[in-house]
Short mmCIF file of C-alpha atoms and ligand atoms in Angstrom, two decimals:
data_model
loop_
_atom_site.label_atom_id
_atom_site.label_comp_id
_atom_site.label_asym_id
_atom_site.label_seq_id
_atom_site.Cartn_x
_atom_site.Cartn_y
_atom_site.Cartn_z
CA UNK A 22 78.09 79.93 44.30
CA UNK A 23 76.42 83.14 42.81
CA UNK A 24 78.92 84.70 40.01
CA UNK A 25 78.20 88.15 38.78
CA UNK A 26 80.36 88.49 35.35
CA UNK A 27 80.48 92.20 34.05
CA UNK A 28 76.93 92.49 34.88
CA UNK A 29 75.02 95.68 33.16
CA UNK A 30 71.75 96.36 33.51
CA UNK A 31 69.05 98.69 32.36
CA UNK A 32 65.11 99.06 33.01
CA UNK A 33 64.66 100.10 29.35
CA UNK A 34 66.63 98.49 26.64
CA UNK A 35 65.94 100.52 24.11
CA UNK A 36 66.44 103.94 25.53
CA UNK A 37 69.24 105.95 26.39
CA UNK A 38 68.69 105.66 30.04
CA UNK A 39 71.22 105.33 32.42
CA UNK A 40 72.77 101.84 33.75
CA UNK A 41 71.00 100.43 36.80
CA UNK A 42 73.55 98.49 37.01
CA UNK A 43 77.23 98.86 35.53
CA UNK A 44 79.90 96.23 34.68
CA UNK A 45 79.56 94.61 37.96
CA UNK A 46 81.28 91.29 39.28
CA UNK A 47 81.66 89.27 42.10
CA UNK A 48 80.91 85.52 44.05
CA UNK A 49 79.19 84.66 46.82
CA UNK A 50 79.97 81.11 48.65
CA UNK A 51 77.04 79.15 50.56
CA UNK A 52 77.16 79.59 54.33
CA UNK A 53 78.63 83.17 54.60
CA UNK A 54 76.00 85.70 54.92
CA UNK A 55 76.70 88.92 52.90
CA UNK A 56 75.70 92.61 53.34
CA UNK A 57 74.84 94.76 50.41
CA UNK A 58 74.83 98.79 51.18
CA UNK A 59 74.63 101.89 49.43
CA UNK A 60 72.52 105.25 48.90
CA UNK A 61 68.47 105.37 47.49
CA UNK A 62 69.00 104.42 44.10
CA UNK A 63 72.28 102.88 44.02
CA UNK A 64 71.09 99.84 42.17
CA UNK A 65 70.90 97.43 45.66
CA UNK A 66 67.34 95.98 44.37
CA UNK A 67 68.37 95.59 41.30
CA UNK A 68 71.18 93.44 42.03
CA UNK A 69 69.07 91.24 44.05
CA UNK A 70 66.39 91.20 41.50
CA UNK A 71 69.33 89.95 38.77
CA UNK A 72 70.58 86.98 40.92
CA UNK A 73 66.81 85.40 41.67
CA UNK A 74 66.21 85.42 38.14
CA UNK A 75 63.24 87.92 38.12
CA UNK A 76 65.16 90.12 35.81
CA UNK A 77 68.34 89.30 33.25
CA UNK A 78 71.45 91.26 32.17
CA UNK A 79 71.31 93.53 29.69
CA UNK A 80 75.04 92.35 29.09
CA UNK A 81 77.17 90.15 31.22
CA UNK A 82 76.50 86.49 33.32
CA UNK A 83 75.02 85.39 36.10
CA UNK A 84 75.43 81.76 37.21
CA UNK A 85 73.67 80.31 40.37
CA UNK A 86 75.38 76.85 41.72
CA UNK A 87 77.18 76.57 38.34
CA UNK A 88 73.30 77.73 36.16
CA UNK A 89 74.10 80.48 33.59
CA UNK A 90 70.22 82.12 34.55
CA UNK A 91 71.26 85.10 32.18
CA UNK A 92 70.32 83.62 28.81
CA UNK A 93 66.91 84.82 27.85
CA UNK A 94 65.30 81.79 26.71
CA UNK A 95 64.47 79.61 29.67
CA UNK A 96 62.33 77.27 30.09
CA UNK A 97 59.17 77.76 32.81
CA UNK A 98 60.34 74.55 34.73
CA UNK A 99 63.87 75.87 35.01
CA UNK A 100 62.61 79.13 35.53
CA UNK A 101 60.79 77.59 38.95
CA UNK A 102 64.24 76.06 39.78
CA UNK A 103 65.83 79.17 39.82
CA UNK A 104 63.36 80.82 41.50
CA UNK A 105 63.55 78.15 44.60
CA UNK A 106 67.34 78.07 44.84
CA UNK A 107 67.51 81.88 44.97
CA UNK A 108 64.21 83.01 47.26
CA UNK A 109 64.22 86.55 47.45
CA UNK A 110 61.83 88.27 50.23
CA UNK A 111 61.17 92.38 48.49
CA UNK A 112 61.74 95.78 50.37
CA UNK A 113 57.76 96.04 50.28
CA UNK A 114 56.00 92.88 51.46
CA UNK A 115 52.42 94.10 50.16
CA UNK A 116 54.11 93.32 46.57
CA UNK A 117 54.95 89.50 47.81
CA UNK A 118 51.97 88.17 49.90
CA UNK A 119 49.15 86.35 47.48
CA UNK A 120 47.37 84.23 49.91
CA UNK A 121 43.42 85.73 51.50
CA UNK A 122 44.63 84.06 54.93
CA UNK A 123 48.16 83.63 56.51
CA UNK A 124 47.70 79.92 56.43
CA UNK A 125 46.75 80.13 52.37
CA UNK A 126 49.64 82.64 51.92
CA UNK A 127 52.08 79.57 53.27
CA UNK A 128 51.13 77.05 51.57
CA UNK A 129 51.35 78.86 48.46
CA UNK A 130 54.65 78.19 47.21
CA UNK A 131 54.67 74.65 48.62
CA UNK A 132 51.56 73.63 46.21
CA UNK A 133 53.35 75.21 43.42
CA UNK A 134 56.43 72.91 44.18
CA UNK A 135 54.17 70.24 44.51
CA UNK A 136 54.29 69.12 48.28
CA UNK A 137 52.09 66.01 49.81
CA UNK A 138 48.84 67.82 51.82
CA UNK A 139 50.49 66.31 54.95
CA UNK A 140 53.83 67.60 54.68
CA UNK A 141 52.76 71.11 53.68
CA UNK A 142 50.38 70.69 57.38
CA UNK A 143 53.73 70.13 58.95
CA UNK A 144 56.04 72.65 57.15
CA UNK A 145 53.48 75.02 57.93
CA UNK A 146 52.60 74.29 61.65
CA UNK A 147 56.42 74.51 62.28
CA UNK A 148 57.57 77.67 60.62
CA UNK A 149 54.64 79.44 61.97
CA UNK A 150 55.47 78.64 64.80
CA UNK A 151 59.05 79.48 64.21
CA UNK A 152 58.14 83.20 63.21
CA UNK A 153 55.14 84.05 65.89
CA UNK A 154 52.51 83.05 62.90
CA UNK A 155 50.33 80.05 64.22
CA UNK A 156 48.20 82.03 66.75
CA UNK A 157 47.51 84.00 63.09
CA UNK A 158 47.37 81.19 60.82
CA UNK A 159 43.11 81.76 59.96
CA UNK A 160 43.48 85.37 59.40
CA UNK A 161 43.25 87.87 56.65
CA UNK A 162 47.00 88.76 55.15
CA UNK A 163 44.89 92.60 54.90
CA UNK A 164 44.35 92.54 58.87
CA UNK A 165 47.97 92.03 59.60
CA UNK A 166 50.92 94.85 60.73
CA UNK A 167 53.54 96.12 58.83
CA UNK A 168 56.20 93.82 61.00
CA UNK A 169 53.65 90.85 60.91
CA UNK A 170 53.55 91.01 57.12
CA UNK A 171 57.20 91.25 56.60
CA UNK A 172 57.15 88.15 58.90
CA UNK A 173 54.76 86.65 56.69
CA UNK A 174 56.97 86.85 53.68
CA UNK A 175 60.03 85.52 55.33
CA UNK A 176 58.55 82.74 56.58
CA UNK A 177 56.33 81.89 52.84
CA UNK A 178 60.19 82.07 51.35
CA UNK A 179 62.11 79.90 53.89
CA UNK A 180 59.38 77.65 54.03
CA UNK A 181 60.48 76.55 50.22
CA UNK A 182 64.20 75.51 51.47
CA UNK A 183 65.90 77.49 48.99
CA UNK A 184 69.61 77.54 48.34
CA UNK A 185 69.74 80.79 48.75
CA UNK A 186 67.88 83.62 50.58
CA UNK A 187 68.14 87.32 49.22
CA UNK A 188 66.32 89.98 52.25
CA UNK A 189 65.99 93.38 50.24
CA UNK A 190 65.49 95.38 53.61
CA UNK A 191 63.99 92.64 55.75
CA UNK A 192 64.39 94.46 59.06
CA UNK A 193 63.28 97.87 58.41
CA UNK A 194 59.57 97.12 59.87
CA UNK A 195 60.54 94.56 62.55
CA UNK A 196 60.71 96.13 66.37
CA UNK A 197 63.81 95.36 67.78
CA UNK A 198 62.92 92.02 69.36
CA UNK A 199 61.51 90.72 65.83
CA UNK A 200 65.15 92.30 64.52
CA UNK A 201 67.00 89.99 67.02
CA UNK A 202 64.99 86.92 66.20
CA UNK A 203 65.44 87.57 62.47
CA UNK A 204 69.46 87.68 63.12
CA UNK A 205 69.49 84.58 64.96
CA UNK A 206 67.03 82.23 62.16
CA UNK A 207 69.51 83.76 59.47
CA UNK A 208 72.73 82.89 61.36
CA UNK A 209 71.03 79.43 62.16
CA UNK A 210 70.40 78.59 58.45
CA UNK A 211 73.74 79.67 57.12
CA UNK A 212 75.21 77.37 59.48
CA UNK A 213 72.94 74.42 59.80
CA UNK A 214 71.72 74.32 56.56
CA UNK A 215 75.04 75.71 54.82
CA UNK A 216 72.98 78.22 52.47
CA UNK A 217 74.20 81.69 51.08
CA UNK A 218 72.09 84.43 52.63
CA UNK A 219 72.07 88.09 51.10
CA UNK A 220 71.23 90.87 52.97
CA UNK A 221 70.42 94.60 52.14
CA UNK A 222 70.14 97.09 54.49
CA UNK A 223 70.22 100.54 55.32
CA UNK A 224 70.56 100.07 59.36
CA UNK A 225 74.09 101.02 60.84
CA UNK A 226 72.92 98.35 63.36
CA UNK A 227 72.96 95.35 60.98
CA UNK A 228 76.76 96.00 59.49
CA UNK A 229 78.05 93.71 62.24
CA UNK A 230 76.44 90.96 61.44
CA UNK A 231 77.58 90.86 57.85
CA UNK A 232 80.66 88.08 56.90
CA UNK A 233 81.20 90.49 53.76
CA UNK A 234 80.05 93.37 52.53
CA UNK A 235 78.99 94.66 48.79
CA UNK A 236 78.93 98.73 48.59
CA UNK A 237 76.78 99.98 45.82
CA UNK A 238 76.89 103.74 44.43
CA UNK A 239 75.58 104.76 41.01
CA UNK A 240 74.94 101.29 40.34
CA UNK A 241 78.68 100.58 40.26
CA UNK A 242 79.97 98.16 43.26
CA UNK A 243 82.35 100.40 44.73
CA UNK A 244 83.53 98.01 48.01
CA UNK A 245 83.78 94.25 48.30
CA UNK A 246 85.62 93.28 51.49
CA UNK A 247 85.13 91.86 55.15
CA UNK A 248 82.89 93.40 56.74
CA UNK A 249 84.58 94.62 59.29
CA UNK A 250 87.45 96.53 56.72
CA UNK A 251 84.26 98.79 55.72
CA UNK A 252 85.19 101.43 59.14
CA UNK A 253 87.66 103.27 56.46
CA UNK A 254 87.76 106.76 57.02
CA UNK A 255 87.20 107.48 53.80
CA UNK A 256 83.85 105.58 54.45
CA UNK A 257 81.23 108.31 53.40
CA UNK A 258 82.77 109.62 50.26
CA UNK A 259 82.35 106.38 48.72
CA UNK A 260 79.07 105.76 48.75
N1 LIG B 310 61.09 99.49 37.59
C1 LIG B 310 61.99 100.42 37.27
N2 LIG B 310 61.93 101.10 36.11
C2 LIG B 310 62.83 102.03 35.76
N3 LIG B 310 63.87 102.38 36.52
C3 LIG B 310 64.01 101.74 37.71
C4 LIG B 310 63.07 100.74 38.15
N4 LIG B 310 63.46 100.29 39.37
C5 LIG B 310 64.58 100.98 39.68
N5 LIG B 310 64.92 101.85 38.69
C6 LIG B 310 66.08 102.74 38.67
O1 LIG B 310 67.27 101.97 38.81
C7 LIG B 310 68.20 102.57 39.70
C8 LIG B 310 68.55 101.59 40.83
O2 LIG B 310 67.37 101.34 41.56
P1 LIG B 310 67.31 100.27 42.75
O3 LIG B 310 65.89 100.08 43.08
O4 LIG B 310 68.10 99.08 42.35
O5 LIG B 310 68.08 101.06 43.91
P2 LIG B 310 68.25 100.71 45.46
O6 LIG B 310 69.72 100.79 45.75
O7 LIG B 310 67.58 99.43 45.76
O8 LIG B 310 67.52 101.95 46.17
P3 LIG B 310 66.66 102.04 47.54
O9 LIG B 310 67.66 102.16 48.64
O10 LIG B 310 65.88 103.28 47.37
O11 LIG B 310 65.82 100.82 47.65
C9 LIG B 310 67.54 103.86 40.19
O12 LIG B 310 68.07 104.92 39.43
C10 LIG B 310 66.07 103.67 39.89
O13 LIG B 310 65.45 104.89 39.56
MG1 LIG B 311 65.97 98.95 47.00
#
């Protein structure tokens, strides 16, 4: 389970900035996949940012399968563990791929979690294949599309096996085809593999895919229902 408790949050602590984020709470159960909406700025990223660990309250908890990943001193090794039960794939994918070569890219994370050479051949043969990557496996990440990079980064998180998967817009440079294939791997994993899987999107297109959705406005989380109670006709003003 991921448990936001009175979560605030604020780029910089010592100023009198605005909340990113303000007071917010809720818990999301492995194997339901959840939509998170709202307007530029809202504080979407930010959440997502919070509950992989990259970033920590300013006041409030966070706990990931029962780990309170708030408190400020953590160790690096539990710091790693966090990081591979919540993989989160970023809006911009430049930001996320390290590798020269697709192939170098993949195997990145597995060497830092410390994967046999012959398994990481095998993980990396089969979710390359999975996401249209093996024909592209020798080249360089810089000669790759927009779509095939977002691809890229998908695949180098999934191919960790975390717990959970946070997408911070991971349609918005896939064609339609690529969009379609996306849905289907994330409602595949959910089931199968009985992981929690956080979406944000923008795309109108996407909301009926959601189990639940989270609506974010002025970093306050202003909706928290099915997502299918979200055509309110009061739907606009709120976010
Ligand atoms: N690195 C940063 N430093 C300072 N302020 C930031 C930083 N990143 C975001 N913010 C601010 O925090 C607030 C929430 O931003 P966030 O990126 O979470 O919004 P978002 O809902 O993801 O927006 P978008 O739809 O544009 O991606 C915004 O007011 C933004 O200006
Ligand atoms: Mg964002």
């Amino acid at each position: 389970m991921i448990l936001f408790e009175c979560v605030s949050f604020r780029y910089h602590q010592n100023s009198k900035t605005s909340f990113s984020l303000k007071e917010v709470s809720f818990e999301l159960q492995k194997g339901e996949v959840v939509g998170v909406i709202g307007s530029n700025g809202s504080g979407k990223s930010t959440a997502a940012k919070l509950a992989s660990g990259l970033i920590k309250p300013s006041s409030g908890r966070i706990l990931v399968d029962g780990v309170n990943i708030s408190e400020s001193r953590i160790s690096d090794s539990e710091n790693k563990t966090i990081k591979l039960r919540a993989g989160i794939i970023f809006q911009n994918p430049e930001n996320q791929i390290v590798g020269t070569t697709v192939e170098e890219d993949l195997a990145f994370g597995l060497e830092n979690l410390q994967v046999s050479n012959s398994e990481m051949r095998a993980k990396i043969e089969s979710i390359s294949k999975r996401f249209g990557l093996f024909e592209l496996l020798k080249r360089p990440v810089h000669e790759l599309s927009g779509g095939q990079k977002q691809m890229l980064c998908i695949a180098g998180i999934i191919v960790m096996e975390p717990s959970w998967l946070i997408f911070d817009e991971p349609t918005a440079h896939l064609d339609p085809w690529s969009r379609r294939d996306f849905w289907v791997y994330v409602k595949e994993q959910c089931k199968e593999k009985n992981i929690g899987i956080i979406v944000i999107s923008q795309l109108p297109g996407d909301l009926d895919e959601f189990d639940r959705i989270l609506v974010f406005s002025n970093g306050e989380l202003v909706f928290n229902d099915k997502s299918s109670l979200y055509v309110r006709p009061d739907f606009e003003s709120i976010l």
